[in-house]
Amino acid sequence: MRAATLRLRSPRRVLSQLPHRNLIHYGQLYPSHVPTNFVQKSLLAVGSGVAALRDPYRHDMVAVLGETTGHWALMRLRGQMMRDPEGCTILKERPRIRISTLNLSHMATLPDGCLGREYLSFLEDNNVTPDSRAEVKFVDNEELAYVMQRYREVHDLLHTLLGMPTNMLGEVAVKWFEAVQTGLPMCILGAALGPVRLSSRRFQLLVNTLGPWALRSGNRARCVMSIFYERRWEQNLEELRRELGIEPPPQILSAALKKVPSDSAY
Amino acid sequence: MAASVRSIARIVLSDSRRKALVMSSGPGINLTCRVELGGSRFYNEDHAGRTTSFGFETVSEEEKGERVYKVFESVAPKYDVMNDAMSLGVHRLWKDTLLRVMNPLPGARLLDSAGGTGDIAFRFLNYTRSRHALQQRAALRSQQTPSWQDISRDYASGERAVKAESRVVVCDINKEMLTVGKEKAESHAGPFSAGVSWVVGDAEELPFDDDQFDVYTVAFGIRNVTHIEQALQEALRVLKPGGRFLCLEFSKVSNPLLSSIYDAYSFQVIPVLGEVIAGDWKSYQYLVESIRRFPDQETFKAMIEDAGFFRVQYFNLTGGVVAIHSGFKL
């Protein structure tokens, strides 16, 4: 049944993309794929949910939860991407955001206010790297697996677009935005449970200002997964926000948004 | 006859430290080549091209060794937690049963091969020490009214007989597993860390002399060995005459209903547990596949007999999920 949903690609493309030595399991569709049936996926979803709730630092469990529960949301996202010409290009070309694919020296020379420069500053300020994303394992469709991987890699760029730091408050704001945009159950769960861990002052901020802003922007904005960020490094960030329909981040006391040595991005 | 020829062949061929001088003389030329004999690999000249099973995959023999090493290197930190989760704690009962079957006397020397985290070693020490304590208490009770022979012997000897210490050598090819075992020994404090040695070694080529140990155990380790027959021969070599070989391993379930439940549990639940608890699906997939690839009770019993053990028998536990094979070196 799953074979029927697999899009046909030219043999040369498949062979060049997937070194045969890595395909060791029957039914493996991409190098990091672990084929699972419905029972295993349900057990994984429940187990990873429990593990993630008990220890929020288990980023791999959050990732697994997202993969096992996100099938319909991923299909919806892929449909949205296919209807957009830029998104279609992304699905065809399959760009990956990794330290090896980014031209960091070029991005450092870009003027301030550009997407590339701001993204680089974000990576440096928060001490994160795009290479820390887990590989997709439990999505049983090669294209949807790419969409999931793209979602993970675009997460940092969303932080830049929304101007949110990687502390708990910033993460929850981004999660609310993503929940509206993608509809992934993992995002919805994160958006619902994230605020529980906030201090009351930050909770007030979230409920009064940041939250409604994130929800509004998420609703109004174009599908952020369809943006070919790699071709837009030189674009001015404000201009990009206007183009996408994202409101500029609310002017809150920077102290409230300042990163506290606590959680890091996942 | 056959036994003595076999034992001579064993001595000549399986001593890996021995070098043999092979002289071949051509016309007027004396050529000497030194050939180093590495165990029974002497038989297999072409074993570089041979394949074996890694779970349900087929891999070359060298690759299997490397991949097994990597599997256990990655599972070592969560090994005990995963054992408890996967078997719902029943693995403790299996290991306790192994000790009861072994029934060691105080002063016995145990080699626990592939013993990694030391479960068998600790149980062994516990068992022998409590047995020793029982013996001492019995001796004390009898000493309340000692016979005149005992009294005269005590006067004559003057010093107490040296208590025979039970000693365990835990041997494992994987350093991470041994590290976990050593940490466990230290955290248990006192009685456990003394009397245990932790040695890195390959079960197919043990770093011990002949006739050293009273008991050789291998618990859930022998199915990961590339050449099982070699491991069995090494076990025979290092055991003293009269020594006992014990193997605790997953085996075939004969009951069809239990078998289907067991298969469903193995393939559906265990890799999921591996992913959720240890973050490693593939290692636990390998584990359940390697169980299916291991020979069944009768075949393994025949292999042990072929290696030279006598009075080979097996005991099924939990309906055949696990079997204890036992043999003696005579």
Coordinates of C-alpha atoms in Angstrom, one line a residue:
Chain A
M1 CA 0.0 0.0 0.0
R2 CA 2.8 2.4 0.8
A3 CA 4.6 1.5 -2.4
A4 CA 1.6 2.9 -4.3
T5 CA 1.9 6.3 -2.8
L6 CA 5.6 6.5 -3.6
R7 CA 6.2 9.1 -6.3
L8 CA 8.2 7.8 -9.2
R9 CA 11.6 9.3 -9.8
S10 CA 14.1 8.7 -12.5
P11 CA 16.4 5.8 -11.5
R12 CA 19.5 7.9 -11.8
R13 CA 18.1 10.5 -9.4
V14 CA 17.3 7.8 -6.9
L15 CA 20.6 6.1 -7.2
S16 CA 22.5 9.4 -6.9
Q17 CA 20.6 10.5 -3.8
L18 CA 20.5 7.2 -1.9
P19 CA 23.7 5.2 -1.7
H20 CA 22.6 1.7 -1.9
R21 CA 24.7 0.5 1.0
N22 CA 22.5 2.4 3.4
L23 CA 19.3 0.8 2.3
I24 CA 19.6 -2.3 4.5
H25 CA 16.0 -2.8 5.5
Y26 CA 13.3 -4.1 3.3
G27 CA 11.0 -1.2 2.6
Q28 CA 13.5 1.5 3.4
L29 CA 12.8 4.5 1.4
Y30 CA 15.6 6.9 2.4
P31 CA 18.9 6.4 4.3
S32 CA 17.6 7.2 7.8
H33 CA 14.2 5.5 7.3
V34 CA 13.0 2.9 9.7
P35 CA 9.8 1.2 8.4
T36 CA 7.2 0.8 11.0
N37 CA 3.6 -0.4 11.0
F38 CA 0.6 1.2 12.7
V39 CA 1.0 -0.6 16.0
Q40 CA 4.6 0.4 16.3
K41 CA 3.8 4.0 15.4
S42 CA 1.1 4.2 18.0
L43 CA 3.4 2.7 20.7
L44 CA 6.1 5.1 19.6
A45 CA 3.7 8.1 19.7
V46 CA 2.6 7.2 23.2
G47 CA 6.0 6.3 24.5
S48 CA 7.7 9.4 23.0
G49 CA 5.0 11.6 24.3
V50 CA 5.4 10.3 27.8
A51 CA 9.2 10.6 27.5
A52 CA 9.1 14.1 26.1
L53 CA 6.7 15.2 28.9
R54 CA 8.9 13.7 31.6
D55 CA 12.1 15.2 30.2
P56 CA 11.6 18.1 27.8
Y57 CA 15.3 18.0 27.0
R58 CA 14.8 14.7 25.1
H59 CA 14.7 16.5 21.8
D60 CA 14.9 13.2 20.0
M61 CA 11.6 12.1 21.6
V62 CA 9.9 15.4 20.5
A63 CA 11.1 14.7 17.0
V64 CA 9.8 11.1 17.1
L65 CA 6.4 12.3 18.4
G66 CA 6.2 14.8 15.6
E67 CA 7.0 12.2 13.0
T68 CA 4.6 9.5 14.2
T69 CA 1.6 11.9 14.6
G70 CA 2.2 14.2 11.8
H71 CA 1.1 12.3 8.7
W72 CA -2.0 14.3 7.8
A73 CA -0.5 17.6 8.7
L74 CA 2.5 16.8 6.5
M75 CA 0.2 15.8 3.6
R76 CA -1.6 19.1 4.0
L77 CA 1.7 21.0 4.1
R78 CA 2.9 19.3 1.0
G79 CA -0.3 20.1 -0.8
Q80 CA 0.1 23.8 0.2
M81 CA 3.7 23.7 -1.0
M82 CA 2.7 22.1 -4.3
R83 CA 0.1 24.8 -5.0
D84 CA 2.8 27.5 -4.6
P85 CA 5.3 27.9 -7.4
E86 CA 8.2 28.6 -5.0
G87 CA 7.1 25.7 -2.8
C88 CA 7.0 23.5 -5.9
T89 CA 10.6 24.4 -6.6
I90 CA 11.6 23.5 -3.1
L91 CA 10.0 20.1 -3.4
K92 CA 11.8 19.5 -6.7
E93 CA 15.3 20.8 -5.7
R94 CA 15.2 19.6 -2.0
P95 CA 17.6 22.2 -0.5
R96 CA 19.0 21.3 2.9
I97 CA 20.1 23.9 5.5
R98 CA 23.4 22.7 6.9
I99 CA 26.7 24.2 7.8
S100 CA 28.2 22.6 4.8
T101 CA 25.6 24.0 2.4
L102 CA 25.5 27.5 3.8
N103 CA 28.0 30.0 2.6
L104 CA 28.7 31.6 5.9
S105 CA 31.5 33.9 4.9
H106 CA 29.3 35.4 2.2
M107 CA 26.4 35.8 4.6
A108 CA 28.7 37.6 7.0
T109 CA 29.4 40.2 4.4
L110 CA 25.8 41.1 3.8
P111 CA 24.5 44.4 5.2
D112 CA 22.6 44.4 8.5
G113 CA 18.9 43.9 8.2
C114 CA 19.2 41.3 5.5
L115 CA 17.8 37.8 6.1
G116 CA 21.2 36.2 5.8
R117 CA 22.9 38.6 8.2
E118 CA 20.2 38.4 10.8
Y119 CA 20.1 34.6 10.6
L120 CA 23.8 34.4 11.1
S121 CA 23.5 36.8 14.1
F122 CA 20.8 34.7 15.5
L123 CA 22.9 31.5 15.2
E124 CA 25.8 33.2 16.9
D125 CA 23.9 34.9 19.7
N126 CA 22.0 31.8 20.7
N127 CA 24.9 29.5 20.1
V128 CA 22.9 27.1 17.9
T129 CA 23.9 25.3 14.8
P130 CA 21.6 24.1 12.0
D131 CA 23.3 20.7 12.1
S132 CA 21.8 19.7 15.4
R133 CA 18.4 18.5 13.9
A134 CA 17.7 14.8 14.2
E135 CA 17.2 12.9 11.0
V136 CA 13.7 11.9 10.1
K137 CA 13.1 8.2 10.8
F138 CA 9.5 7.1 11.0
V139 CA 7.8 8.9 8.1
D140 CA 6.9 6.3 5.5
N141 CA 6.9 8.5 2.5
E142 CA 10.1 9.9 1.0
E143 CA 8.6 13.3 0.1
L144 CA 6.8 13.8 3.4
A145 CA 10.1 12.9 5.1
Y146 CA 11.7 15.7 3.3
V147 CA 8.9 18.1 4.2
M148 CA 9.4 17.1 7.9
Q149 CA 13.1 17.6 7.6
R150 CA 12.6 21.0 6.0
Y151 CA 10.2 22.0 8.8
R152 CA 12.9 21.2 11.3
E153 CA 15.6 23.1 9.4
V154 CA 13.3 26.1 8.8
H155 CA 12.6 26.4 12.6
D156 CA 15.6 28.6 13.2
L157 CA 14.8 30.8 10.3
L158 CA 11.3 31.3 11.8
H159 CA 13.0 32.5 14.9
T160 CA 14.8 35.1 12.8
L161 CA 11.6 36.0 10.9
L162 CA 9.6 36.5 14.0
G163 CA 12.5 38.0 15.9
M164 CA 12.1 35.6 18.9
P165 CA 15.0 34.4 21.0
T166 CA 15.5 30.8 22.0
N167 CA 14.3 31.2 25.6
M168 CA 11.1 29.5 26.7
L169 CA 8.9 32.5 25.9
G170 CA 10.3 32.9 22.5
E171 CA 10.0 29.2 21.8
V172 CA 6.4 29.1 22.8
A173 CA 5.6 32.1 20.6
V174 CA 7.2 30.4 17.7
K175 CA 5.4 27.2 18.5
W176 CA 2.0 29.0 18.5
F177 CA 2.9 30.5 15.0
E178 CA 4.0 27.0 13.8
A179 CA 0.9 25.4 15.2
V180 CA -1.4 27.7 13.2
Q181 CA 0.8 27.4 10.1
T182 CA 1.5 23.7 9.9
G183 CA -1.1 22.0 12.0
L184 CA 1.4 19.5 13.2
P185 CA 0.0 17.8 16.4
M186 CA 3.5 18.1 18.0
C187 CA 3.4 21.8 17.5
I188 CA -0.1 22.0 18.9
L189 CA 0.9 20.0 21.9
G190 CA 4.0 22.1 22.4
A191 CA 1.9 25.3 22.1
A192 CA -0.6 24.0 24.7
L193 CA 1.9 22.7 27.2
G194 CA 4.7 25.2 26.8
P195 CA 3.0 28.0 28.7
V196 CA 2.7 25.8 31.8
R197 CA 6.4 26.3 32.4
L198 CA 6.4 30.1 32.1
S199 CA 6.7 32.5 35.0
S200 CA 3.5 34.4 35.6
R201 CA 5.0 37.6 34.2
R202 CA 6.0 36.0 31.0
F203 CA 2.7 34.1 30.9
Q204 CA 0.9 37.5 31.0
L205 CA 3.1 38.7 28.2
L206 CA 2.3 35.7 26.2
V207 CA -1.4 35.8 26.7
N208 CA -1.7 39.6 26.2
T209 CA 0.7 40.5 23.5
L210 CA 2.9 37.8 22.0
G211 CA 0.4 35.1 21.7
P212 CA -2.3 37.0 19.8
W213 CA 0.4 38.5 17.6
A214 CA 1.8 35.0 16.8
L215 CA -1.7 33.6 16.1
R216 CA -2.6 36.6 13.9
S217 CA 0.6 36.4 11.9
G218 CA 0.3 32.7 11.5
N219 CA -3.2 33.0 10.2
R220 CA -2.5 35.8 7.8
A221 CA 1.0 34.8 6.6
R222 CA 1.7 32.8 3.5
C223 CA 2.9 29.2 4.1
V224 CA 6.4 29.8 5.5
M225 CA 7.5 26.3 4.3
S226 CA 7.1 27.5 0.7
I227 CA 9.7 30.1 1.0
F228 CA 13.0 29.4 -0.7
Y229 CA 15.1 31.0 2.0
E230 CA 18.4 30.0 0.4
R231 CA 17.7 32.3 -2.5
R232 CA 16.6 35.2 -0.3
W233 CA 19.6 35.8 1.9
E234 CA 20.1 39.3 0.4
Q235 CA 16.5 40.3 0.9
N236 CA 15.8 42.8 3.6
L237 CA 14.1 41.2 6.6
E238 CA 11.4 43.9 7.0
E239 CA 10.6 43.7 3.4
L240 CA 10.3 39.9 3.6
R241 CA 8.0 40.2 6.6
R242 CA 5.8 42.5 4.7
E243 CA 5.8 40.2 1.7
L244 CA 4.8 37.2 3.8
G245 CA 2.3 39.0 5.8
I246 CA 4.0 38.7 9.2
E247 CA 3.5 41.6 11.5
P248 CA 6.7 43.0 13.0
P249 CA 7.4 41.6 16.5
P250 CA 5.7 43.6 19.3
Q251 CA 8.0 46.1 21.1
I252 CA 8.3 44.5 24.5
L253 CA 10.9 45.4 27.1
S254 CA 14.0 43.5 25.9
A255 CA 14.6 42.3 29.4
A256 CA 11.5 40.1 29.2
L257 CA 12.6 38.5 26.0
K258 CA 16.3 38.2 27.0
K259 CA 17.6 34.7 27.0
V260 CA 17.9 33.2 30.5
P261 CA 20.3 30.3 30.9
S262 CA 17.6 27.6 30.7
D263 CA 16.1 25.7 27.8
S264 CA 17.7 25.8 24.4
A265 CA 16.1 25.4 21.0
Y266 CA 14.9 22.1 19.7
Chain B
M1 CA 41.8 -42.7 21.4
A2 CA 39.7 -40.1 19.7
A3 CA 39.7 -38.1 22.9
S4 CA 43.5 -38.1 23.2
V5 CA 44.0 -37.3 19.5
R6 CA 41.5 -34.5 19.9
S7 CA 43.3 -33.2 23.0
I8 CA 46.7 -33.3 21.3
A9 CA 45.2 -31.5 18.3
R10 CA 43.8 -29.0 20.6
I11 CA 47.1 -28.4 22.3
V12 CA 49.0 -28.1 19.1
L13 CA 46.5 -25.9 17.2
S14 CA 44.6 -23.8 19.6
D15 CA 47.5 -22.2 21.5
S16 CA 47.6 -18.9 19.8
R17 CA 50.9 -17.9 21.3
R18 CA 52.8 -20.8 19.7
K19 CA 54.8 -20.4 16.6
A20 CA 55.5 -23.4 14.4
L21 CA 58.6 -23.7 12.4
V22 CA 57.9 -25.1 9.0
M23 CA 60.9 -26.1 7.1
S24 CA 60.8 -26.8 3.5
S25 CA 64.0 -27.7 1.6
G26 CA 64.2 -27.2 -2.1
P27 CA 67.2 -28.3 -4.1
G28 CA 70.2 -27.0 -2.1
I29 CA 68.1 -24.3 -0.4
N30 CA 66.9 -24.4 3.2
L31 CA 63.8 -22.3 3.5
T32 CA 62.3 -21.7 6.8
C33 CA 59.0 -20.0 7.2
R34 CA 57.5 -19.3 10.5
V35 CA 53.8 -19.7 10.6
E36 CA 51.9 -18.3 13.5
L37 CA 48.9 -20.4 14.3
G38 CA 45.9 -18.5 15.5
G39 CA 43.6 -20.9 17.1
S40 CA 41.4 -23.0 14.8
R41 CA 41.5 -20.4 12.1
F42 CA 44.2 -22.7 10.9
Y43 CA 41.4 -24.7 9.4
N44 CA 39.8 -21.9 7.5
E45 CA 42.2 -20.3 5.0
D46 CA 39.5 -18.5 3.1
H47 CA 37.4 -17.2 5.9
A48 CA 37.9 -13.6 4.8
G49 CA 35.3 -14.2 2.1
R50 CA 32.8 -15.9 4.3
T51 CA 29.5 -14.3 5.3
T52 CA 27.4 -14.6 8.4
S53 CA 24.2 -13.2 9.7
F54 CA 23.8 -9.9 11.5
G55 CA 20.1 -10.2 12.6
F56 CA 18.3 -10.8 9.3
E57 CA 21.0 -9.3 7.2
T58 CA 23.9 -11.1 5.7
V59 CA 27.3 -9.5 6.3
S60 CA 30.9 -10.4 6.1
E61 CA 32.4 -11.9 9.2
E62 CA 34.7 -9.0 10.0
E63 CA 31.8 -6.6 9.6
K64 CA 29.7 -8.6 12.0
G65 CA 32.3 -8.2 14.7
E66 CA 32.5 -4.4 14.2
R67 CA 28.8 -3.9 14.1
V68 CA 28.2 -6.0 17.2
Y69 CA 30.8 -3.9 18.9
K70 CA 29.1 -0.7 17.9
V71 CA 25.7 -2.0 19.0
F72 CA 26.9 -2.7 22.5
E73 CA 28.9 0.4 22.7
S74 CA 25.7 2.4 22.1
V75 CA 23.4 0.4 24.3
A76 CA 25.9 0.0 27.3
P77 CA 24.7 3.0 29.4
K78 CA 21.0 2.0 29.3
Y79 CA 21.7 -1.8 29.1
D80 CA 20.3 -2.7 32.5
V81 CA 17.3 -0.4 32.3
M82 CA 16.4 -1.8 28.9
N83 CA 16.7 -5.4 30.2
D84 CA 14.3 -4.6 32.9
A85 CA 11.9 -2.8 30.6
M86 CA 12.0 -5.5 27.8
S87 CA 11.7 -8.5 30.0
L88 CA 9.5 -6.8 32.6
G89 CA 12.1 -7.7 35.2
V90 CA 12.0 -11.5 34.4
H91 CA 15.6 -11.5 33.3
R92 CA 16.5 -11.3 37.0
L93 CA 14.7 -14.6 37.6
W94 CA 16.4 -16.2 34.7
K95 CA 19.8 -15.2 36.0
D96 CA 18.9 -16.4 39.5
T97 CA 17.9 -19.7 38.0
L98 CA 21.2 -20.0 36.3
L99 CA 22.9 -19.6 39.6
R100 CA 20.7 -22.2 41.2
V101 CA 21.6 -24.7 38.4
M102 CA 25.2 -23.8 38.8
N103 CA 25.1 -24.3 42.6
P104 CA 28.7 -23.2 43.1
L105 CA 30.8 -24.1 46.1
P106 CA 32.7 -21.4 48.0
G107 CA 36.2 -21.1 46.5
A108 CA 35.0 -21.8 42.9
R109 CA 36.5 -19.7 40.1
L110 CA 34.1 -18.4 37.6
L111 CA 34.8 -17.0 34.1
D112 CA 31.8 -14.9 33.0
S113 CA 32.3 -14.5 29.3
A114 CA 30.5 -11.6 27.5
G115 CA 29.7 -10.7 31.1
G116 CA 29.6 -7.0 30.4
T117 CA 27.7 -5.4 33.2
G118 CA 28.4 -8.1 35.7
D119 CA 25.0 -9.4 36.6
I120 CA 26.1 -13.0 36.7
A121 CA 29.4 -12.1 38.5
F122 CA 27.6 -10.3 41.3
R123 CA 25.0 -13.0 41.8
F124 CA 27.8 -15.6 41.9
L125 CA 29.6 -13.8 44.6
N126 CA 26.4 -13.3 46.6
Y127 CA 25.6 -17.0 46.3
T128 CA 29.0 -18.3 47.3
R129 CA 29.4 -15.9 50.1
S130 CA 26.0 -16.7 51.6
R131 CA 26.8 -20.4 51.1
H132 CA 30.1 -19.9 52.8
A133 CA 28.3 -18.1 55.7
L134 CA 25.9 -21.0 56.0
Q135 CA 28.8 -23.5 56.0
Q136 CA 30.5 -21.5 58.7
R137 CA 27.4 -21.4 60.8
A138 CA 27.0 -25.1 60.5
A139 CA 30.6 -25.6 61.4
L140 CA 30.2 -23.4 64.5
R141 CA 27.1 -25.4 65.5
S142 CA 29.0 -28.6 65.3
Q143 CA 31.9 -27.1 67.2
Q144 CA 29.7 -26.7 70.2
T145 CA 30.5 -30.3 71.0
P146 CA 33.7 -31.0 69.0
S147 CA 35.0 -34.5 68.6
W148 CA 38.4 -35.3 70.1
Q149 CA 39.8 -35.6 66.6
D150 CA 38.8 -32.0 65.8
I151 CA 40.4 -30.8 69.0
S152 CA 43.6 -32.5 68.3
R153 CA 43.7 -31.3 64.8
D154 CA 43.1 -27.7 65.9
Y155 CA 46.0 -28.0 68.4
A156 CA 48.3 -29.5 65.8
S157 CA 47.6 -27.1 62.9
G158 CA 47.9 -23.9 65.0
E159 CA 46.7 -21.6 62.3
R160 CA 43.3 -21.4 60.7
A161 CA 42.8 -22.9 57.3
V162 CA 42.9 -20.2 54.6
K163 CA 39.4 -19.4 53.4
A164 CA 39.2 -20.2 49.8
E165 CA 38.0 -17.0 48.2
S166 CA 35.6 -17.2 45.3
R167 CA 36.9 -15.3 42.4
V168 CA 35.2 -14.1 39.2
V169 CA 36.7 -12.9 36.0
V170 CA 34.4 -10.9 33.9
C171 CA 35.6 -11.0 30.3
D172 CA 34.0 -8.9 27.6
I173 CA 35.1 -7.7 24.2
N174 CA 33.5 -4.3 24.7
K175 CA 35.1 -1.8 27.0
E176 CA 32.0 0.3 27.4
M177 CA 30.1 -2.6 28.9
L178 CA 32.9 -3.4 31.3
T179 CA 33.0 0.3 32.3
V180 CA 29.3 0.1 33.2
G181 CA 29.9 -3.1 35.2
K182 CA 32.8 -1.5 37.1
E183 CA 30.7 1.5 38.0
K184 CA 28.0 -0.8 39.2
A185 CA 30.5 -2.7 41.4
E186 CA 31.8 0.5 42.9
S187 CA 28.3 1.9 43.6
H188 CA 27.3 -1.4 45.3
A189 CA 30.3 -0.8 47.6
G190 CA 32.5 -3.2 49.5
P191 CA 31.7 -6.8 49.1
F192 CA 31.2 -6.8 45.4
S193 CA 34.2 -5.0 44.0
A194 CA 36.6 -7.3 45.7
G195 CA 36.9 -10.7 44.1
V196 CA 36.0 -9.5 40.6
S197 CA 38.4 -8.9 37.8
W198 CA 37.4 -7.1 34.6
V199 CA 39.2 -8.2 31.5
V200 CA 38.8 -7.2 27.9
G201 CA 38.9 -10.3 25.7
D202 CA 37.4 -12.0 22.7
A203 CA 35.4 -15.1 23.5
E204 CA 36.8 -16.7 20.4
E205 CA 40.3 -16.2 21.7
L206 CA 40.4 -15.9 25.4
P207 CA 43.4 -14.4 27.1
F208 CA 43.7 -17.1 29.7
D209 CA 45.8 -20.3 30.0
D210 CA 44.4 -23.8 29.9
D211 CA 42.6 -25.4 32.8
Q212 CA 42.0 -22.3 34.8
F213 CA 38.3 -22.1 35.8
D214 CA 35.8 -24.2 37.6
V215 CA 32.8 -22.7 35.8
Y216 CA 32.4 -20.9 32.5
T217 CA 29.2 -19.0 31.9
V218 CA 28.0 -17.0 29.0
A219 CA 24.7 -15.2 29.5
F220 CA 23.0 -13.7 26.5
G221 CA 26.3 -13.3 24.8
I222 CA 27.0 -16.3 22.6
R223 CA 24.6 -15.4 19.9
N224 CA 26.6 -12.2 19.2
V225 CA 29.8 -14.2 18.6
T226 CA 30.8 -14.7 15.0
H227 CA 32.2 -18.2 15.3
I228 CA 30.2 -20.0 18.0
E229 CA 32.1 -23.2 17.6
Q230 CA 35.4 -21.4 18.4
A231 CA 33.9 -19.8 21.5
L232 CA 32.8 -23.3 22.7
Q233 CA 36.3 -24.7 22.0
E234 CA 37.9 -21.9 24.0
A235 CA 35.5 -22.5 26.8
L236 CA 36.6 -26.1 26.8
R237 CA 40.2 -25.1 26.9
V238 CA 40.1 -22.7 29.8
L239 CA 38.0 -25.0 32.0
K240 CA 39.6 -27.3 34.5
P241 CA 38.8 -31.0 34.0
G242 CA 35.5 -31.4 35.9
G243 CA 34.6 -27.9 35.1
R244 CA 31.2 -26.9 34.0
F245 CA 30.0 -24.9 31.0
L246 CA 26.8 -23.0 31.3
C247 CA 25.1 -20.9 28.7
L248 CA 22.0 -18.8 29.3
E249 CA 20.5 -17.8 25.9
F250 CA 17.3 -16.9 24.2
S251 CA 16.0 -20.0 22.4
K252 CA 13.0 -21.4 20.4
V253 CA 9.6 -21.4 21.8
S254 CA 7.8 -24.5 20.8
N255 CA 4.3 -23.7 21.9
P256 CA 2.7 -21.9 18.8
L257 CA 0.4 -19.6 20.8
L258 CA 3.2 -18.4 23.1
S259 CA 5.5 -18.2 20.0
S260 CA 3.1 -15.8 18.2
I261 CA 2.7 -13.6 21.3
Y262 CA 6.4 -13.6 21.8
D263 CA 7.1 -12.7 18.1
A264 CA 4.5 -9.9 18.2
Y265 CA 6.0 -8.6 21.4
S266 CA 9.6 -8.8 20.1
F267 CA 9.1 -7.1 16.8
Q268 CA 6.4 -4.6 17.7
V269 CA 7.3 -3.5 21.2
I270 CA 11.0 -4.1 21.8
P271 CA 12.4 -1.7 19.1
V272 CA 9.9 0.9 20.3
L273 CA 11.2 0.5 23.8
G274 CA 14.7 0.8 22.4
E275 CA 13.8 4.1 20.7
V276 CA 12.0 5.6 23.6
I277 CA 14.3 4.6 26.4
A278 CA 17.7 4.4 24.8
G279 CA 17.1 6.4 21.6
D280 CA 18.3 3.5 19.5
W281 CA 15.8 1.5 17.4
K282 CA 18.3 -0.3 15.2
S283 CA 20.3 -2.0 18.0
Y284 CA 17.2 -3.5 19.5
Q285 CA 16.0 -4.5 16.1
Y286 CA 19.3 -6.4 15.7
L287 CA 18.7 -8.0 19.1
V288 CA 15.4 -9.5 18.3
E289 CA 16.5 -10.6 14.9
S290 CA 19.7 -12.2 16.3
I291 CA 17.5 -14.2 18.7
R292 CA 15.6 -15.6 15.7
R293 CA 18.9 -16.5 14.0
F294 CA 20.3 -18.5 16.8
P295 CA 20.1 -22.3 16.6
D296 CA 17.4 -24.0 18.7
Q297 CA 17.9 -26.0 21.8
E298 CA 18.7 -29.4 20.2
T299 CA 21.1 -27.9 17.6
F300 CA 23.0 -25.9 20.1
K301 CA 23.2 -29.0 22.4
A302 CA 24.7 -30.9 19.4
M303 CA 27.2 -28.0 18.9
I304 CA 28.3 -28.2 22.5
E305 CA 28.7 -31.9 22.3
D306 CA 30.8 -31.5 19.2
A307 CA 33.1 -29.1 21.0
G308 CA 33.9 -31.9 23.5
F309 CA 31.6 -31.4 26.4
F310 CA 30.0 -34.3 28.1
R311 CA 26.6 -34.7 29.8
V312 CA 25.1 -31.9 27.8
Q313 CA 21.6 -31.0 28.8
Y314 CA 19.3 -28.0 28.6
F315 CA 16.6 -26.5 30.7
N316 CA 13.8 -24.4 29.2
L317 CA 12.7 -21.4 31.1
T318 CA 9.5 -19.4 30.4
G319 CA 8.3 -21.9 27.9
G320 CA 11.5 -21.9 25.8
V321 CA 12.0 -18.2 25.6
V322 CA 15.3 -18.7 27.4
A323 CA 17.3 -22.0 27.7
I324 CA 20.2 -22.9 30.0
H325 CA 22.6 -25.3 28.3
S326 CA 25.0 -27.1 30.6
G327 CA 28.0 -29.4 29.8
F328 CA 31.0 -30.8 31.6
K329 CA 34.6 -31.0 30.7
L330 CA 36.0 -34.4 31.7

